[in-house]
PDB file of C-alpha atoms in Angstrom:
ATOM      1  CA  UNK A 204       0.000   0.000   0.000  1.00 41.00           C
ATOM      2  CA  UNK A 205       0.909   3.286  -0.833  1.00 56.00           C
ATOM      3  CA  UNK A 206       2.455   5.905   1.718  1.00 63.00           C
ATOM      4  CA  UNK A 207       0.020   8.898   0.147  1.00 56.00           C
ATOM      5  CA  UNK A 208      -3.495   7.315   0.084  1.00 61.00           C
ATOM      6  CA  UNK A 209      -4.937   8.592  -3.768  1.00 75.00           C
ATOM      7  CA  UNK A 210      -7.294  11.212  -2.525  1.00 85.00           C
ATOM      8  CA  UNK A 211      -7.254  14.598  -3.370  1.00 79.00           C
ATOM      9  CA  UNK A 212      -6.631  15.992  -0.088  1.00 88.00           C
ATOM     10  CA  UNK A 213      -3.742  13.713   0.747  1.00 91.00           C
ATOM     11  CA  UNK A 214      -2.174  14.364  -2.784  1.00 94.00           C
ATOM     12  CA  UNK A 215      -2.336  18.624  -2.372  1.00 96.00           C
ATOM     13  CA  UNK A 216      -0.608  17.759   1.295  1.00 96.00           C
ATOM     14  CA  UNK A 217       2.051  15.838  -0.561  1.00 96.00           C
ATOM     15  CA  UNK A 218       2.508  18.624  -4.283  1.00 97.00           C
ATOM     16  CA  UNK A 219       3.053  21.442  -1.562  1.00 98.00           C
ATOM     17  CA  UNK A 220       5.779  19.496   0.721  1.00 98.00           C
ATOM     18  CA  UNK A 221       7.025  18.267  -2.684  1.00 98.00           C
ATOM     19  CA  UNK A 222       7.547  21.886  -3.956  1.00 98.00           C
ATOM     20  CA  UNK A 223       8.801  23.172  -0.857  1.00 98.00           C
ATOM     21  CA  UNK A 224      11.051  20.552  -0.541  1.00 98.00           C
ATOM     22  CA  UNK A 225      12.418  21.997  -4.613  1.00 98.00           C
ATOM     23  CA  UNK A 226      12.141  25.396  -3.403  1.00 97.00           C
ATOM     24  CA  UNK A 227       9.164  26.832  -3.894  1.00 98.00           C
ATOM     25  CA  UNK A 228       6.149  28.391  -1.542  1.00 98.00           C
ATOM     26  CA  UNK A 229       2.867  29.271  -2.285  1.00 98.00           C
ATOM     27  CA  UNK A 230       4.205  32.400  -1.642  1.00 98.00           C
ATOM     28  CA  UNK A 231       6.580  32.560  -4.400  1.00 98.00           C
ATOM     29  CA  UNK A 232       3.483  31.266  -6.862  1.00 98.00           C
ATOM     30  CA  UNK A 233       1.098  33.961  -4.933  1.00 98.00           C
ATOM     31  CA  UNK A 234       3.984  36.642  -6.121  1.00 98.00           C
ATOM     32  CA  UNK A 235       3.849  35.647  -9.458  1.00 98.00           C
ATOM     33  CA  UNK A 236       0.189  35.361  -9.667  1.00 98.00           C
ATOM     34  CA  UNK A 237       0.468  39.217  -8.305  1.00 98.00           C
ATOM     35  CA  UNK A 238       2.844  40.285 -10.910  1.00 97.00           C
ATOM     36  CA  UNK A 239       0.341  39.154 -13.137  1.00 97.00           C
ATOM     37  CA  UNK A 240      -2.745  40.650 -11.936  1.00 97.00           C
ATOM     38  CA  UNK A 241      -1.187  43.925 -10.405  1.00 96.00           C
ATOM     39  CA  UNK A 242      -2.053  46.036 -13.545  1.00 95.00           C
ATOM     40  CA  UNK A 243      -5.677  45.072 -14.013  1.00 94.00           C
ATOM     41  CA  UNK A 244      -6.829  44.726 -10.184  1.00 95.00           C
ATOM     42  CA  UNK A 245      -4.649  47.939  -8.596  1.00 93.00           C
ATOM     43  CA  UNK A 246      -6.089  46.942  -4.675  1.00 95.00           C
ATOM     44  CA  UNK A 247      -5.483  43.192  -5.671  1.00 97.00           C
ATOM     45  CA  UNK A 248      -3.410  41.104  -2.090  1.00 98.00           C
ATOM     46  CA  UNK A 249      -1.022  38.862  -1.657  1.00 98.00           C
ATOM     47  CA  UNK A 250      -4.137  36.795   0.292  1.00 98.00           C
ATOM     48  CA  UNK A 251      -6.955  36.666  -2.909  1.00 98.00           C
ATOM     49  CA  UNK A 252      -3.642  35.489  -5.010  1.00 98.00           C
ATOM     50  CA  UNK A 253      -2.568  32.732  -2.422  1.00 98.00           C
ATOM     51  CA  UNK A 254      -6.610  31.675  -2.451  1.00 98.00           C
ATOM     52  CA  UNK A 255      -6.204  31.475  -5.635  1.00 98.00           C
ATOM     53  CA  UNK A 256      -3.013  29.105  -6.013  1.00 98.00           C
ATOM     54  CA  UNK A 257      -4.410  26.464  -3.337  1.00 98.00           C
ATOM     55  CA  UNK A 258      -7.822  26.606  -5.168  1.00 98.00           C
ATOM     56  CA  UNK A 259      -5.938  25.784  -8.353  1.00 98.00           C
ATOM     57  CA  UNK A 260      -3.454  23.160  -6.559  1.00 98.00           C
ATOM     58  CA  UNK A 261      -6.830  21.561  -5.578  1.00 97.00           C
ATOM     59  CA  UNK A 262      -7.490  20.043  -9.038  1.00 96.00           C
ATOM     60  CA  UNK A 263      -6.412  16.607  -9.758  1.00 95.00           C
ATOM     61  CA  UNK A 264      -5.058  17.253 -12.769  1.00 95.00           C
ATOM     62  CA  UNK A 265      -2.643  19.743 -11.369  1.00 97.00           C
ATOM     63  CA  UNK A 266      -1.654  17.536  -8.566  1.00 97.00           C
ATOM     64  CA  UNK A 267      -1.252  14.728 -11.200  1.00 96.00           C
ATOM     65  CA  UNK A 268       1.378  16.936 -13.795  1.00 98.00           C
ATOM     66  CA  UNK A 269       2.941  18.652 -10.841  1.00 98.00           C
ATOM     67  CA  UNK A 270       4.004  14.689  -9.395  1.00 97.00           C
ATOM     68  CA  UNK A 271       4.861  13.885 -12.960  1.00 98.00           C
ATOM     69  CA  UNK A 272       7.053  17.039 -13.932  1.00 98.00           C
ATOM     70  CA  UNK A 273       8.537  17.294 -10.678  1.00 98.00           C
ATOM     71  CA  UNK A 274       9.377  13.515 -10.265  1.00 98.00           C
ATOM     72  CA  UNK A 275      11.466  13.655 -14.216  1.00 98.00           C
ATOM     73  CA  UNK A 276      13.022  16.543 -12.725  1.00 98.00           C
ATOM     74  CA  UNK A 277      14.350  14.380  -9.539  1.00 98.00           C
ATOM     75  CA  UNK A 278      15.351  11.356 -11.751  1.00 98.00           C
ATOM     76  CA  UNK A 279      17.029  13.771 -14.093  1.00 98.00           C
ATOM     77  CA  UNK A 280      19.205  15.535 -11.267  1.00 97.00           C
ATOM     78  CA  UNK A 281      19.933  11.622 -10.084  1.00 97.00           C
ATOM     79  CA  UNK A 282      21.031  11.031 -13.608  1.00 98.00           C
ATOM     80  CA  UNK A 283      18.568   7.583 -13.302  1.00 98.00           C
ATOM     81  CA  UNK A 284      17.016   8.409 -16.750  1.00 98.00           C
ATOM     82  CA  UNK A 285      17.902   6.587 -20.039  1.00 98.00           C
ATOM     83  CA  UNK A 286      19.838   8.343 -22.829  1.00 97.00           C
ATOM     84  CA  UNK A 287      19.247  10.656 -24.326  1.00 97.00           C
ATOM     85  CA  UNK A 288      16.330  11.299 -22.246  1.00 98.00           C
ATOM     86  CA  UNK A 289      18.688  11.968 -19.270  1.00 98.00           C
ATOM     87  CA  UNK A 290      20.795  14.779 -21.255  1.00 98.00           C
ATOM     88  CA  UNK A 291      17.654  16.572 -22.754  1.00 98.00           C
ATOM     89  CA  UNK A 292      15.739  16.886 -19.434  1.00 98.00           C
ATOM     90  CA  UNK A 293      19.440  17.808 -17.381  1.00 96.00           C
ATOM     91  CA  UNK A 294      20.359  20.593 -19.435  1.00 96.00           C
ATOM     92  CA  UNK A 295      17.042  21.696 -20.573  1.00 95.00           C
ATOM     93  CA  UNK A 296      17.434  21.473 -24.191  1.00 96.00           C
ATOM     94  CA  UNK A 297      15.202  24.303 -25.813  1.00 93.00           C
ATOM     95  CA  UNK A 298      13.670  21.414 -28.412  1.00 96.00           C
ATOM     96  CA  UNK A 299      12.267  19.336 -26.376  1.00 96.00           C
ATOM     97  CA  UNK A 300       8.904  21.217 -25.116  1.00 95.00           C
ATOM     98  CA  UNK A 301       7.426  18.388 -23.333  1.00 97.00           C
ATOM     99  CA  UNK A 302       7.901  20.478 -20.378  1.00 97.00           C
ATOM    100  CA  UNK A 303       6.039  22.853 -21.406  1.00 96.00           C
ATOM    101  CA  UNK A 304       2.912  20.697 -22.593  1.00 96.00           C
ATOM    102  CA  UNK A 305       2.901  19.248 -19.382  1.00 97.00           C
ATOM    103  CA  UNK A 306       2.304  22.904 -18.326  1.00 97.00           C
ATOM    104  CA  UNK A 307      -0.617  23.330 -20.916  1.00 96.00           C
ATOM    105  CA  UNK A 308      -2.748  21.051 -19.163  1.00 94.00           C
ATOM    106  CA  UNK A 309      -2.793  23.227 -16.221  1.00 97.00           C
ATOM    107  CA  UNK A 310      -3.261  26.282 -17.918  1.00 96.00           C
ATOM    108  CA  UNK A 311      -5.905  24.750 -20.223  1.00 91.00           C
ATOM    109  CA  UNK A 312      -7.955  24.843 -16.888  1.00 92.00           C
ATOM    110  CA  UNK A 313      -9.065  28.174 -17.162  1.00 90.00           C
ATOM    111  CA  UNK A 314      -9.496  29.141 -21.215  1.00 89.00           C
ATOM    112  CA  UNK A 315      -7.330  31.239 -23.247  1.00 93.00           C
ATOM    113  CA  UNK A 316      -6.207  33.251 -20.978  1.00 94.00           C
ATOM    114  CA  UNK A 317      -4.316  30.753 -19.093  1.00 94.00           C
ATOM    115  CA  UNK A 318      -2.009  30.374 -22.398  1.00 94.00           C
ATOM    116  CA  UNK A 319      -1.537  33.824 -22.338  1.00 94.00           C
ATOM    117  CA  UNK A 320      -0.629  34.647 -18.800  1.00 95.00           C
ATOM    118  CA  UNK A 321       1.432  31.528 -19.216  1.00 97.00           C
ATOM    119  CA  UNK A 322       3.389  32.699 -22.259  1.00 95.00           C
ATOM    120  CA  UNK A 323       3.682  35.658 -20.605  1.00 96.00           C
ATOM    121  CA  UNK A 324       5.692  34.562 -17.263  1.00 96.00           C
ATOM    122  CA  UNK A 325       7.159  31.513 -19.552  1.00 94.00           C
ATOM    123  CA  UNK A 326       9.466  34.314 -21.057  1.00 94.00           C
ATOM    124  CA  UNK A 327      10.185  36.833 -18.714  1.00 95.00           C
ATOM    125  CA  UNK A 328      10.536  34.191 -16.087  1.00 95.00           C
ATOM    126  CA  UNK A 329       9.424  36.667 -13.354  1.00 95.00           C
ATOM    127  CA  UNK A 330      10.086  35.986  -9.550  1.00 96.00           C
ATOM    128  CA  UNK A 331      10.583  32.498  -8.424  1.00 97.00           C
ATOM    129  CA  UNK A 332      10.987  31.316 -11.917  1.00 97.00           C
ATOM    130  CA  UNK A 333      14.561  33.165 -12.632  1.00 96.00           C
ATOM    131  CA  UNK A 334      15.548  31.029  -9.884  1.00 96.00           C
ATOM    132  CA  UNK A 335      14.471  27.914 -11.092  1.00 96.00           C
ATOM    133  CA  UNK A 336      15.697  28.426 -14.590  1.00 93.00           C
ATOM    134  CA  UNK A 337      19.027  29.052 -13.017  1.00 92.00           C
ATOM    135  CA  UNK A 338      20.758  25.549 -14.151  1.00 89.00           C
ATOM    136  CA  UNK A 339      23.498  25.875 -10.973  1.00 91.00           C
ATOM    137  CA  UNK A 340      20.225  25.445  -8.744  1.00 90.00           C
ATOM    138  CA  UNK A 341      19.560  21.823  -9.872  1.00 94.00           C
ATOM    139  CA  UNK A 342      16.919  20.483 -12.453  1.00 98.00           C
ATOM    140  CA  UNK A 343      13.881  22.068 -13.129  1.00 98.00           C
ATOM    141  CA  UNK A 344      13.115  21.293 -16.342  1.00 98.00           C
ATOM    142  CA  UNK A 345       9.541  20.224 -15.448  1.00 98.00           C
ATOM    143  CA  UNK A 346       9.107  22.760 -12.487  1.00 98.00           C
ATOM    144  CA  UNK A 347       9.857  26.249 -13.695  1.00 97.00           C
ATOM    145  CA  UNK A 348       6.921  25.588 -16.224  1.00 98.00           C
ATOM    146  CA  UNK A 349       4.499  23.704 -13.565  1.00 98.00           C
ATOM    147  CA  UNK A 350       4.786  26.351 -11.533  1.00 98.00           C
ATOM    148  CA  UNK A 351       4.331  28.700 -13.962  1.00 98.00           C
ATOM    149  CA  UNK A 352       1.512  27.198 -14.884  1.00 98.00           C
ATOM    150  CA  UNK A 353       0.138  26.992 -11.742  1.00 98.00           C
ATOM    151  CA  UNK A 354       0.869  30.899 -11.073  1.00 98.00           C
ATOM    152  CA  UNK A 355      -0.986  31.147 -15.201  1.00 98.00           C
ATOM    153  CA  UNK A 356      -4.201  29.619 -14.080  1.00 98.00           C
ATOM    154  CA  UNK A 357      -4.556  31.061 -11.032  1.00 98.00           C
ATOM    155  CA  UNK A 358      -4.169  34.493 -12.238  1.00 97.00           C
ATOM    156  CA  UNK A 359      -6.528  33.270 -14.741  1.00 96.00           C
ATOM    157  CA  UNK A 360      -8.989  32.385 -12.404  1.00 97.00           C
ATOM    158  CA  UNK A 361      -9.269  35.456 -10.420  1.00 97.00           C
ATOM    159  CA  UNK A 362      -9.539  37.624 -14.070  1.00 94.00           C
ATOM    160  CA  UNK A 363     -12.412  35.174 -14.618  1.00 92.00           C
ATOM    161  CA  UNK A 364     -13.869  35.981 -11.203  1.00 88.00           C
ATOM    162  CA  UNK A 365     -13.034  39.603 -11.585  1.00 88.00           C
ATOM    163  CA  UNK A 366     -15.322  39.880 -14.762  1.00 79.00           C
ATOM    164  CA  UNK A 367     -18.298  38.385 -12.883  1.00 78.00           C
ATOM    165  CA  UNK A 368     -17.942  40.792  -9.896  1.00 80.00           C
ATOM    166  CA  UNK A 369     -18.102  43.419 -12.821  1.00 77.00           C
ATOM    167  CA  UNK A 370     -21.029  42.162 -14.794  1.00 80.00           C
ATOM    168  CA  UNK A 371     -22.862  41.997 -11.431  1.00 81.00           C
ATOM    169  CA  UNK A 372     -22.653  45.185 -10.307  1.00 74.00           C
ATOM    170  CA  UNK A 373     -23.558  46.445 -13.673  1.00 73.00           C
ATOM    171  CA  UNK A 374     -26.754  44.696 -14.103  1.00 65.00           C
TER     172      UNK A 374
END
């Protein structure tokens, strides 16, 4: 029997020790998320952001590509991977994009928008990204876009709310 029973309570326990234990905090997501959101919601905090990220890390699906990416990402920096597998994931070679598919299922979450907050922080690697882009801070191959992702949809999901709040006050 499994250590982490599959539920999703028990799984979101184990994807936020799991990035903690790579370096990341809801915080650092939250920030990004922020970053994002800043210029369209000026009074927007830190706590509607980090509301935002768990609500996101709540879906399966999330859970499920954050284990995934994050797991290649371990194997990789334990060089246990097969060639050339092993090579493309450890130096993060700029063909390979299945990194950042993985990502698109997150994003896809939340509609087009999610692709384009995602492209967005994807390439200016704001925040906790830089970091984990950094190759001298391990592999990340996987992560940098996960939680970019993550950081995508939930900025995604609070334009999305956002828009209701306005459409409701209007009518």
């Amino acid at each position: 029997m499994s250590e982490h029973p599959l539920n999703s309570e028990s799984c979101l326990d184990f994807v936020i020790e799991l990035l903690e234990k790579r370096g990341v905090s809801m915080n650092d997501i939250a920030e990004i998320v922020m970053f994002l959101q800043s210029k369209y919601i000026p009074d927007i905090t830190l706590d509607l952001c980090l509301d935002s990220v768990a609500s996101v890390l709540k879906k399966r699906e999330v859970q499920n590509a954050l284990l995934t990416g994050i797991q290649l990402d371990i194997l990789a920096e334990q060089k246990q991977l097969l060639p050339p597998l092993q090579a493309i994931i450890e130096t993060d070679e700029p063909l390979y994009g299945i990194d950042e598919v993985l990502a698109l299922a997150i994003v896809n979450l939340y509609g087009s928008i999610g692709f384009t907050n995602f492209g967005y922080v994807d390439k200016l690697k704001h925040g906790k990204l830089a970091d984990l882009n950094d190759k001298r801070n391990g592999v990340h191959t996987f992560l940098d876009d996960l939680v970019g992702a993550v950081a995508a949809a939930a900025s995604s999901r609070i334009a999305h709310r956002q828009k209701q709040q306005e459409e409701c006050v209007e009518s």
